[in-house]
Every structure is written in C-alpha cells, then in structure tokens.
Coordinates of C-alpha atoms in Angstrom, one line a residue:
X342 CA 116.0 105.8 61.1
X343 CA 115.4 106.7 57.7
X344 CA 117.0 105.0 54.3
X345 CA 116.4 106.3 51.0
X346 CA 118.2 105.4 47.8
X347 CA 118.4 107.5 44.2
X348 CA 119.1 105.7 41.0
X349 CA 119.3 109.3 38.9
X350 CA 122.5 109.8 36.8
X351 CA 123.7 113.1 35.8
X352 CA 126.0 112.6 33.0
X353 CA 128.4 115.6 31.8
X354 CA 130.7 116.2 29.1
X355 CA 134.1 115.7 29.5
X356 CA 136.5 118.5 30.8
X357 CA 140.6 118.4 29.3
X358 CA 142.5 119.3 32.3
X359 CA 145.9 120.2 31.7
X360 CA 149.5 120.1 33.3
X361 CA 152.8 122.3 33.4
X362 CA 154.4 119.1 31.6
X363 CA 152.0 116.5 30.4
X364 CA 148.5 116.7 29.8
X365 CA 146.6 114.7 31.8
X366 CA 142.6 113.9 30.4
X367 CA 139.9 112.8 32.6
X368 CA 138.0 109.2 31.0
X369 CA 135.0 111.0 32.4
X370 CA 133.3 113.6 35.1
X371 CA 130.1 113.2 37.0
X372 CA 128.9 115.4 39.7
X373 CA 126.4 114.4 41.8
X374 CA 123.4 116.3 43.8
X375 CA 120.8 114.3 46.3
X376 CA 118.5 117.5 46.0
X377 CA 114.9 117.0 45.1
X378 CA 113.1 119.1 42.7
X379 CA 112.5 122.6 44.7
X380 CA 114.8 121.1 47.6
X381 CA 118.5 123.1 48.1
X382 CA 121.4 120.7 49.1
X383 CA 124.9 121.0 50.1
X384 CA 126.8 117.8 49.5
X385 CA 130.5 117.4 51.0
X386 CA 132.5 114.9 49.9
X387 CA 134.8 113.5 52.8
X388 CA 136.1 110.0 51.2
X389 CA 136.3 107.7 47.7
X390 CA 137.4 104.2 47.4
X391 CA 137.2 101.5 45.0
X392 CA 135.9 97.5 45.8
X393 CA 137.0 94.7 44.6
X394 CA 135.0 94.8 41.2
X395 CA 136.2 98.6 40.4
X396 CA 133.1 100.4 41.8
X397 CA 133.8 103.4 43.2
X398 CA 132.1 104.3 46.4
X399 CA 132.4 107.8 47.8
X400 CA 131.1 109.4 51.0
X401 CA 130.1 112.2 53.1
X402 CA 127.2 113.8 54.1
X403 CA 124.1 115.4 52.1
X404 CA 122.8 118.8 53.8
X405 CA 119.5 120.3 53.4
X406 CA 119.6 124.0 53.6
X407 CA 116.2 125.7 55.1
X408 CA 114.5 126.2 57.7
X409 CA 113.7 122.4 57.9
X410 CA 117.7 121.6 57.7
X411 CA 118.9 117.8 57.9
X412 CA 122.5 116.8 57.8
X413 CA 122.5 112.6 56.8
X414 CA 125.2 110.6 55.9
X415 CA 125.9 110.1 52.4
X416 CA 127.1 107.1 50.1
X417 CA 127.7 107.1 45.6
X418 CA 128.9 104.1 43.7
X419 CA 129.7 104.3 40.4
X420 CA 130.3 102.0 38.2
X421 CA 134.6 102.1 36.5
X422 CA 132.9 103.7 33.4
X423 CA 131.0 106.7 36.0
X424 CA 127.7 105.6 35.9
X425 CA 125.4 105.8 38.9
X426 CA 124.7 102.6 40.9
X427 CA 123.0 103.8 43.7
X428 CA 123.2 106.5 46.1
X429 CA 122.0 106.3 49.7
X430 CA 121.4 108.8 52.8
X431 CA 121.3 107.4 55.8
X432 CA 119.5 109.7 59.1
X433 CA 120.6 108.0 62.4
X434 CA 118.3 109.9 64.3
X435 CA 116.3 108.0 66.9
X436 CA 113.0 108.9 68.7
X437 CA 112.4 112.7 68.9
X438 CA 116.2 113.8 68.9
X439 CA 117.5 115.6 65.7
X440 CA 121.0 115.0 64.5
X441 CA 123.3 116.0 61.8
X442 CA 125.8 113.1 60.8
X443 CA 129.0 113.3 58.9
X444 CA 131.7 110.8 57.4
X445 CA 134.9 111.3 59.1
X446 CA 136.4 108.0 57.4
X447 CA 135.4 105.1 55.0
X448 CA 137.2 101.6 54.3
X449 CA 135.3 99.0 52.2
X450 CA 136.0 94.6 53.0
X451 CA 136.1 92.3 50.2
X452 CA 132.9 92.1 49.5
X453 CA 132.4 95.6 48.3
X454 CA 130.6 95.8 51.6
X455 CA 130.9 99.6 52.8
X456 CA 131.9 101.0 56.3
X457 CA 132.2 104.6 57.5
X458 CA 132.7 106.2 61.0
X459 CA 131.7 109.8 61.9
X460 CA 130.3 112.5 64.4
X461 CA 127.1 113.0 65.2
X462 CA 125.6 116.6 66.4
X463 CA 122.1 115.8 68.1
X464 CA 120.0 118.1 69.8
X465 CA 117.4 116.4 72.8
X466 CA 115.1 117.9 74.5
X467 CA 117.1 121.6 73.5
X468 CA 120.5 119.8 75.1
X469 CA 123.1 119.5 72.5
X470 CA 125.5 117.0 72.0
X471 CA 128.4 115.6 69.9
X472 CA 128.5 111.5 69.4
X473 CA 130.1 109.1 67.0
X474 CA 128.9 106.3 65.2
X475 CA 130.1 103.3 62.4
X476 CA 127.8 101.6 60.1
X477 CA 127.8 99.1 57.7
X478 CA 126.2 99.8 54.2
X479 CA 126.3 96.5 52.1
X480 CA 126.9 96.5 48.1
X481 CA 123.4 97.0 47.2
X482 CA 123.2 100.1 49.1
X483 CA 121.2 99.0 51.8
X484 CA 121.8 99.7 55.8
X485 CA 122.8 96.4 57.7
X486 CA 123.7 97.9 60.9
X487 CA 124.7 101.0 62.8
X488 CA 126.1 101.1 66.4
X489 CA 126.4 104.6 68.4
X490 CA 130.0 104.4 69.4
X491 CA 129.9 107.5 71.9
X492 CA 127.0 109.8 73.2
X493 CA 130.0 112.2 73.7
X494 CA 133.4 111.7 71.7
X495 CA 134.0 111.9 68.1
X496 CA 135.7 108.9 66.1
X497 CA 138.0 109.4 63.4
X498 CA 140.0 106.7 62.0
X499 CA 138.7 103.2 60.4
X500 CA 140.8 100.4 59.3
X501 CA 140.2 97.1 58.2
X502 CA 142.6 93.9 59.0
X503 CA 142.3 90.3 58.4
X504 CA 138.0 90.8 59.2
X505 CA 138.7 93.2 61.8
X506 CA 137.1 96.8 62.0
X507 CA 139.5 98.4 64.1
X508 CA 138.1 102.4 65.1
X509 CA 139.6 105.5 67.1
X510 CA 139.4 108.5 68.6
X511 CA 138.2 108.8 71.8
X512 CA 139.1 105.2 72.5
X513 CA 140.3 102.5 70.6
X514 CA 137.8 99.6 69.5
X515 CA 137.7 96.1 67.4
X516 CA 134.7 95.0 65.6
X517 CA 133.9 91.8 63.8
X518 CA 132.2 92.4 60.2
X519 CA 128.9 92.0 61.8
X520 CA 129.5 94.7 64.0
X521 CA 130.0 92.4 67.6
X522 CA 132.6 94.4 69.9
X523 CA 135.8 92.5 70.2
X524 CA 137.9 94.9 72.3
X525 CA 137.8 98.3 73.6
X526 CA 141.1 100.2 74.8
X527 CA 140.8 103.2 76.8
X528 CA 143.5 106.2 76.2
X529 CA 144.0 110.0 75.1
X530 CA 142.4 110.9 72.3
X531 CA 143.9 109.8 69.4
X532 CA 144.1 110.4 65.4
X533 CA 145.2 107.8 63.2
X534 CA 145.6 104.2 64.1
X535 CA 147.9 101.2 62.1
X536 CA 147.3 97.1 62.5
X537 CA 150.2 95.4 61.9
X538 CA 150.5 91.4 60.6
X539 CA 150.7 90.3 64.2
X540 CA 147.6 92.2 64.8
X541 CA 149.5 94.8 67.0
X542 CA 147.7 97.9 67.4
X543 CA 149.7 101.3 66.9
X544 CA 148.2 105.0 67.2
X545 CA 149.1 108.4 67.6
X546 CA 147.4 111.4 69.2
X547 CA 148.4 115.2 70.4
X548 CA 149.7 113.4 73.5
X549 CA 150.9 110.2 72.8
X550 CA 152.1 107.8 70.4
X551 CA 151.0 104.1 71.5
X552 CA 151.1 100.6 70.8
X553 CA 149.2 97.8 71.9
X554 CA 149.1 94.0 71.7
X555 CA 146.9 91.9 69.7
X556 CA 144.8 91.5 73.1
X557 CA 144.7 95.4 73.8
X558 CA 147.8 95.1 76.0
X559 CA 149.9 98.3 76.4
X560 CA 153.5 97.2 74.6
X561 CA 154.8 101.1 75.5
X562 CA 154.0 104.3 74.9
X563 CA 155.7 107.4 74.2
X564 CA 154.9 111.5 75.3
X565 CA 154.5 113.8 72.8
X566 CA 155.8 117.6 72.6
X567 CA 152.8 119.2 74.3
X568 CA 152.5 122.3 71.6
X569 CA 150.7 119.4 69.0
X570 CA 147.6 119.3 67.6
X571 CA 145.3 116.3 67.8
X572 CA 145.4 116.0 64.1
X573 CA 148.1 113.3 63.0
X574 CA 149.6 110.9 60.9
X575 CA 151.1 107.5 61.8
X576 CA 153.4 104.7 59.4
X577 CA 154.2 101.7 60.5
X578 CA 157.4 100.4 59.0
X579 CA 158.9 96.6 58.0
X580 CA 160.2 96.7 61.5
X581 CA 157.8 97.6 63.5
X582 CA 159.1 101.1 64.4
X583 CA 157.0 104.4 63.4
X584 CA 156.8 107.3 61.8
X585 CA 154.3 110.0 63.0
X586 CA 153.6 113.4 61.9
X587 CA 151.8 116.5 63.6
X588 CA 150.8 120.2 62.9
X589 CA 152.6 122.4 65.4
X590 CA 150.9 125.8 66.7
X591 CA 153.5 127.8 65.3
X592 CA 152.4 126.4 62.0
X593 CA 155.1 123.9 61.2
X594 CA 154.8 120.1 60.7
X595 CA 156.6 117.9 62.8
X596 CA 157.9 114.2 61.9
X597 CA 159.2 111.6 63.6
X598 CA 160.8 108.2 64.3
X599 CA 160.1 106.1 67.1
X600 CA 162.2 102.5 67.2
X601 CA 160.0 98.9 67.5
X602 CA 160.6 98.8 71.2
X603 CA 159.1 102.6 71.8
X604 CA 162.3 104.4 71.9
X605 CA 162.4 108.4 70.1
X606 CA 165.0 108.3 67.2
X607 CA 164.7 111.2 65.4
X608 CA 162.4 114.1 64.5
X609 CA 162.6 116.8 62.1
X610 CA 160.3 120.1 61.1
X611 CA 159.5 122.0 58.5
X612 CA 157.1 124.8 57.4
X613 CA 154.7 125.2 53.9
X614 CA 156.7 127.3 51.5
X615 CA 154.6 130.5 52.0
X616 CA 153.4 132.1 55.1
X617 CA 149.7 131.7 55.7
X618 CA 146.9 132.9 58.6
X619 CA 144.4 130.8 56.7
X620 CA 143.7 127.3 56.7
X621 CA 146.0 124.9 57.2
X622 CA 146.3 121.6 55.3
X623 CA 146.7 118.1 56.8
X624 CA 149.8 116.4 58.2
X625 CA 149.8 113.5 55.9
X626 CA 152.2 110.3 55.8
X627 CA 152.6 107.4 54.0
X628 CA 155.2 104.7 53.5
X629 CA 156.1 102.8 50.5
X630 CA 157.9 99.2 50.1
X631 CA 161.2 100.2 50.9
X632 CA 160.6 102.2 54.6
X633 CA 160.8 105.2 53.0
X634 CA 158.2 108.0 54.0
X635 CA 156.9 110.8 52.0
X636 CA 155.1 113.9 54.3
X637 CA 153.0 116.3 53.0
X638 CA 152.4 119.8 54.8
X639 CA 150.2 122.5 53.2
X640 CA 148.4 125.5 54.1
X641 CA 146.2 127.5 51.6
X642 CA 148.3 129.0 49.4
X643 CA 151.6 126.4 49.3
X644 CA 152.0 122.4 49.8
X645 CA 155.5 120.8 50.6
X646 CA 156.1 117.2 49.9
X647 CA 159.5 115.5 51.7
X648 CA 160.6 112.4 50.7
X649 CA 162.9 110.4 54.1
X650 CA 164.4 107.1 54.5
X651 CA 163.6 105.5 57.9
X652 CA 166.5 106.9 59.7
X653 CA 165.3 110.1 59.2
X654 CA 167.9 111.4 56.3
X655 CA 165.8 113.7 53.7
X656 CA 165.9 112.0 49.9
X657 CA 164.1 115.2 48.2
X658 CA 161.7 117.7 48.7
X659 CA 159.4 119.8 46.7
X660 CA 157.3 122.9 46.9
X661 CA 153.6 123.9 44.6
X662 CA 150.9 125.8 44.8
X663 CA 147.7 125.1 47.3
X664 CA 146.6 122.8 50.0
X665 CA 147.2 119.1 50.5
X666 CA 143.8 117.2 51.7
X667 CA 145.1 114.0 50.3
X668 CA 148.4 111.7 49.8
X669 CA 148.7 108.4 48.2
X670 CA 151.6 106.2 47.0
X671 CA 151.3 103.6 43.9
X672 CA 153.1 100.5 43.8
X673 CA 156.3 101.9 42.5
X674 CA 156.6 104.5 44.9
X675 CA 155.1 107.4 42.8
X676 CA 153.0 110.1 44.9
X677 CA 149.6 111.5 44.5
X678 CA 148.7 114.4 46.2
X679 CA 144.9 116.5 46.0
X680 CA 143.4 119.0 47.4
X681 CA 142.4 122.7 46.1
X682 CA 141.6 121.4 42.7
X683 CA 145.5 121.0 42.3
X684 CA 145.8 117.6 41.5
X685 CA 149.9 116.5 41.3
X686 CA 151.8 113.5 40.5
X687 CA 155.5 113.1 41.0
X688 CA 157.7 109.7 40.5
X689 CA 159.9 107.8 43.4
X690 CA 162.8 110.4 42.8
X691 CA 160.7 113.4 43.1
X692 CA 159.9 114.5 39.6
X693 CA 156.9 116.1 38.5
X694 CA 154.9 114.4 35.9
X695 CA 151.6 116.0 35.6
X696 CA 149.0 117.9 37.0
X697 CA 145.5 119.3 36.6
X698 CA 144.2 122.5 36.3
X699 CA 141.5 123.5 39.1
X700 CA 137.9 122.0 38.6
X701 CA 135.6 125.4 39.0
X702 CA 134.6 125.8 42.4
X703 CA 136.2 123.5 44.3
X704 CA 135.9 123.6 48.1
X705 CA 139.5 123.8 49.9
X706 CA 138.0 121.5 52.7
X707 CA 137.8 118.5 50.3
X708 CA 139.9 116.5 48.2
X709 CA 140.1 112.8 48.3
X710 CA 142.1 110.1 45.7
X711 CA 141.7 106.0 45.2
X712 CA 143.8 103.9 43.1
X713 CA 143.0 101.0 41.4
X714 CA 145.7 99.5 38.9
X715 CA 146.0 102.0 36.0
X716 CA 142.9 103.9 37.3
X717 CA 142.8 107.0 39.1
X718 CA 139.7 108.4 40.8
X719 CA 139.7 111.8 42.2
X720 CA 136.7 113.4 44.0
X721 CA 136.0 116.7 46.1
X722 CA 132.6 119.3 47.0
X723 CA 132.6 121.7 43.9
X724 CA 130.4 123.9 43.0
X725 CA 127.9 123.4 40.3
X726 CA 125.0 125.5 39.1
X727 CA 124.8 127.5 41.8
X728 CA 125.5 124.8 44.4
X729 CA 127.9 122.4 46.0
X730 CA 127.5 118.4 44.8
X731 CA 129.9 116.0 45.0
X732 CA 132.3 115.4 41.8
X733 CA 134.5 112.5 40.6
X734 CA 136.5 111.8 37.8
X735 CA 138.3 109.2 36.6
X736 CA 141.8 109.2 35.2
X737 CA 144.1 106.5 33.6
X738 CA 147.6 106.4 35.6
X739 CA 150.7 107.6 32.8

C-alpha cells in the first residue's frame, strides 16, 4: 500500500464567467495535476465537499498514462481562499496483484475526517477482477484505514448518520468511524441509500425499492418496473414515505411516490427536451423543507428540471442546454445544477438567475457542486495544457 502526499500549488488567474441574466464571477480557479516532471496524468474528478472549517476536499482518482499505467485514488483540500493543503494518492494494491481504484462516492464527519467508497479493478495472477473498497483519510491527509468491502461487487453510495458509515451496492453495510462492521444486509443490488432520524434504513435499486429497520430488519419492500436501470435516486420525506427516480431504456426518467408503510402512490415520466443516442445524464433527486422534490433528467445535449409536491402534482418545469451530473438545493429551496461546464441556478419558483459559461475542456462525465453558507464550490476533469486535471472554483451564492 502506497501513500504519497503533494504540497505544490498551481495558482491561476481568475476567469469572468458569464450568464444569460446575471453575471456570475468566480472568487478564484485552481486546477490541479498529480503528474511528476516527465510523468503524463489523467485526473478525474468524481466528488467535492466542504468540512466543518470551510476546506474543500475533492476526490477521484489520479491515472498514469504509459506503459507502466496506475489508476490510485485521489484526494485535494483547499483551503476557502483555493490554496493547496495537501493532496494524497492512495494505491490499495496488496502483494503482487495490480489494481486501479476509483471514487464512486465521498462524505466527510465532523472532524473534517474524509471517507470515500469505490471499485477496484485488480488483475492476479492474469485473472481479473472488479472489488470495492471504503477508507478513511483523516484531515492531515494521512490514511487511517481501508477495508476491502467485496472481492467481486462494486459499492456506490456512502452516507453518514449520527457516527454511522452506512454503504451500498451490492449489499447494504454500517460502519463505526473506526471502520468496525456494525451490520450487513443482504439484497439486490442497489443505488442510492437514505438514514432516516430513527435510523431506518431506505434504498432503491433497478429492482427494488426497500426499507429496513434500525437493526437491518426488512420493514417492506416494493417491485420495481423491470425495464429500469440500476442507476437511481431516492428522497426520503417528513413522513417517512419516498420518492425514487430511475432512467428507463427507452430513455425517459421515471419518478415516483411510495407511502411510509411501502405502498406505490404515484409515478410520473418524462424525457430530456431533445432526442439523444449519446450519453445520458443522471437521474437525480432531492428534497427540500417543505416535501417538495425537484428531478433532474439530462442527456448530452438538453437537461430538464421538475419541480413536484409530495403527492406527485408538478409545480414547474424547465428545459437548458447540456447534461446534468449534479443537483443540489440551498436552504431556501433554490437549485443548483452542473455538469457540461453549464453551471445553472434557479430560485424556489423556478426562475433562472444565473449561469456560467463553459470552462474550456470540460469532460461531460464530471461535474460536482458543495455548498457552504454564501459559498459555492464547483469542480469537474477539464482539460488543461494538453491534459485532464482536476479544476475548482469558488463562487459567492447571489
């Protein structure tokens, strides 16, 4: 297992990025590359979030292109003004296996201690193999612990409740803060997981939509439409009912309500406003104070946002340009939205306030946003002299 931290900064001038409306001014941009001198790196940004003291950590993974090609996890903080803390890659390879490990989700406790889950590709003895793994990186940038979660299955949602580390995918799992299994629940793959106050366990797959008990009892569980991906979205409202979303295969989104006590209520579709055979973005949910949900849908070339109460009745709706990698709602119900260097805010009622223009190069994989009182931290893979680093920048919420 290898560790190795960078202190080097790479500062950059500042960029004005504009909107249809208002114009809206990055405080500052940084990109970031792990390469060493005569060494070619690809670094893909997958998550950012802020800790208690306004550091910003984001994460991913740090490729080196070659013949000698490694794939490690990798971890930025930045200080609120964007200057560089620390870095750290992190190789979980053990003995004489190779593997290439990637973020798939990042949460941070209240320490500004940081912990991601991801997939691991490993080749042994020429066998290949996916696995899964969560570690623990504390605030100094130092590894405390790792755990190999599956030799097999990918994990791909992380949450963090009351000291609890609470993981999915393959299965569902609880972990203290020091990494000591508290519960593992076997099921379908799953997506997207939710911890109530009660410590109630909700999640939501292709196949099913499920909650458990505090003590990993099964409290029901509903079948799903069988043409859904795996890829989903899950709210948990007031009530304890839900709100789940899902890609279809004919390119549509599908949401839905399902009542505290597991019974169907109501589901709705729609489709992106343009016809795509490219990539599609996301189903992405989120709820604000008031049970209301706001879904995002994109593909490529158009994202839809839809504003519903928790019956199901639709408030608003509205259409852009590009793909939605991204969603997140402020304390008075305003949304966020990133992804394909379109970068969109609109108030509780639907109105557009502002947006930025595309950051050159940005990769339509990526796209991730953290807020933090007035501050606004945006970061994706973009492409900077002649290769992909990670980039952030920092805005002031208006």
């Amino acid at each position: 297992m290898n560790l190795h931290l960078k202190t080097l900064s790479l500062l950059l001038p500042l960029t004005l990025l504009t909107a249809c409306k208002n114009e809206i001014t990055p405080e500052w941009e940084q990109y970031y590359s792990h390469a060493s001198s005569n060494e070619s790196r690809v670094e893909w940004l997958s998550n950012v979030a802020v800790d208690g003291y306004g550091e910003i950590i984001s994460g991913g993974s740090t490729i080196r292109t070659g013949t000698d090609r490694q794939q490690n996890i990798l971890l930025v903080k930045r200080s609120s003004d964007g200057e560089l803390i620390w870095s750290t890659d992190i190789d979980l390879a053990k003995g004489n296996y190779r593997s290439d490990d990637k973020i798939t989700d990042l949460t941070l406790d209240s320490d500004g201690n940081s912990y991601a889950i991801g997939v691991s590709y490993i080749v042994e003895n020429d066998i290949q193999r996916y696995g899964s793994f969560l570690v623990k990186v504390d605030t100094y940038g130092e590894l405390v612990w790792s755990i190999e979660l599956s030799k097999h299955d990918d994990a791909r949602d992380l949450e963090i409740h009351q000291d609890q580390l609470y993981v999915t995918g393959f299965a569902t799992q609880v972990f203290n803060l020091d990494g000591v299994k508290q519960l593992k629940i076997e099921h379908e793959k799953a997506w997207d997981i939710e911890v109530n106050d009660a410590g109630d366990i909700h999640i939501v797959g292709a196949e099913k939509a499920a909650k458990y008990n505090a003590a990993g009892q099964l409290a029901w569980a509903v079948d799903l439409p069988a043409d859904l991906y795996l890829q989903a979205a899950l709210a948990v409202l007031s009530d304890d009912s839900i709100v789940i979303a899902h890609n279809q295969q004919d390119d549509s989104t599908r949401i839905a309500g399902i009542s505290p006590n597991g019974q169907p209520s109501w589901s709705k579709t729609y489709y992106p406003p343009q016809q795509s055979y490219g990539l599609p973005g996301p189903a992405l949910l989120k709820a604000d104070w008031r049970d209301n949900v706001v879904l995002s849908l994109s593909n490529d070339k158009s994202r839809r946002l839809v504003k519903l109460n928790e019956q199901g009745q639709e408030l608003w709706q509205t259409t852009s340009q590009n793909i939605v990698q991204d969603l997140a709602l402020d304390e008075d119900s305003a949304v966020y939205v990133v992804g394909g260097g379109n970068n969109e805010k609109f108030d509780s009622s639907g109105q557009f306030i502002g947006a930025t223009v595309a950051t050159s190069g940005t990769q339509i994989t990526t796209g991730s946003i953290a807020l933090e009182g007035n501050n606004m931290y945006i970061g994706y893979s973009a492409v900077k002299d002649g290769e992909i680093q990670h980039y952030l920048a920092k805005f002031l919420n208006q």
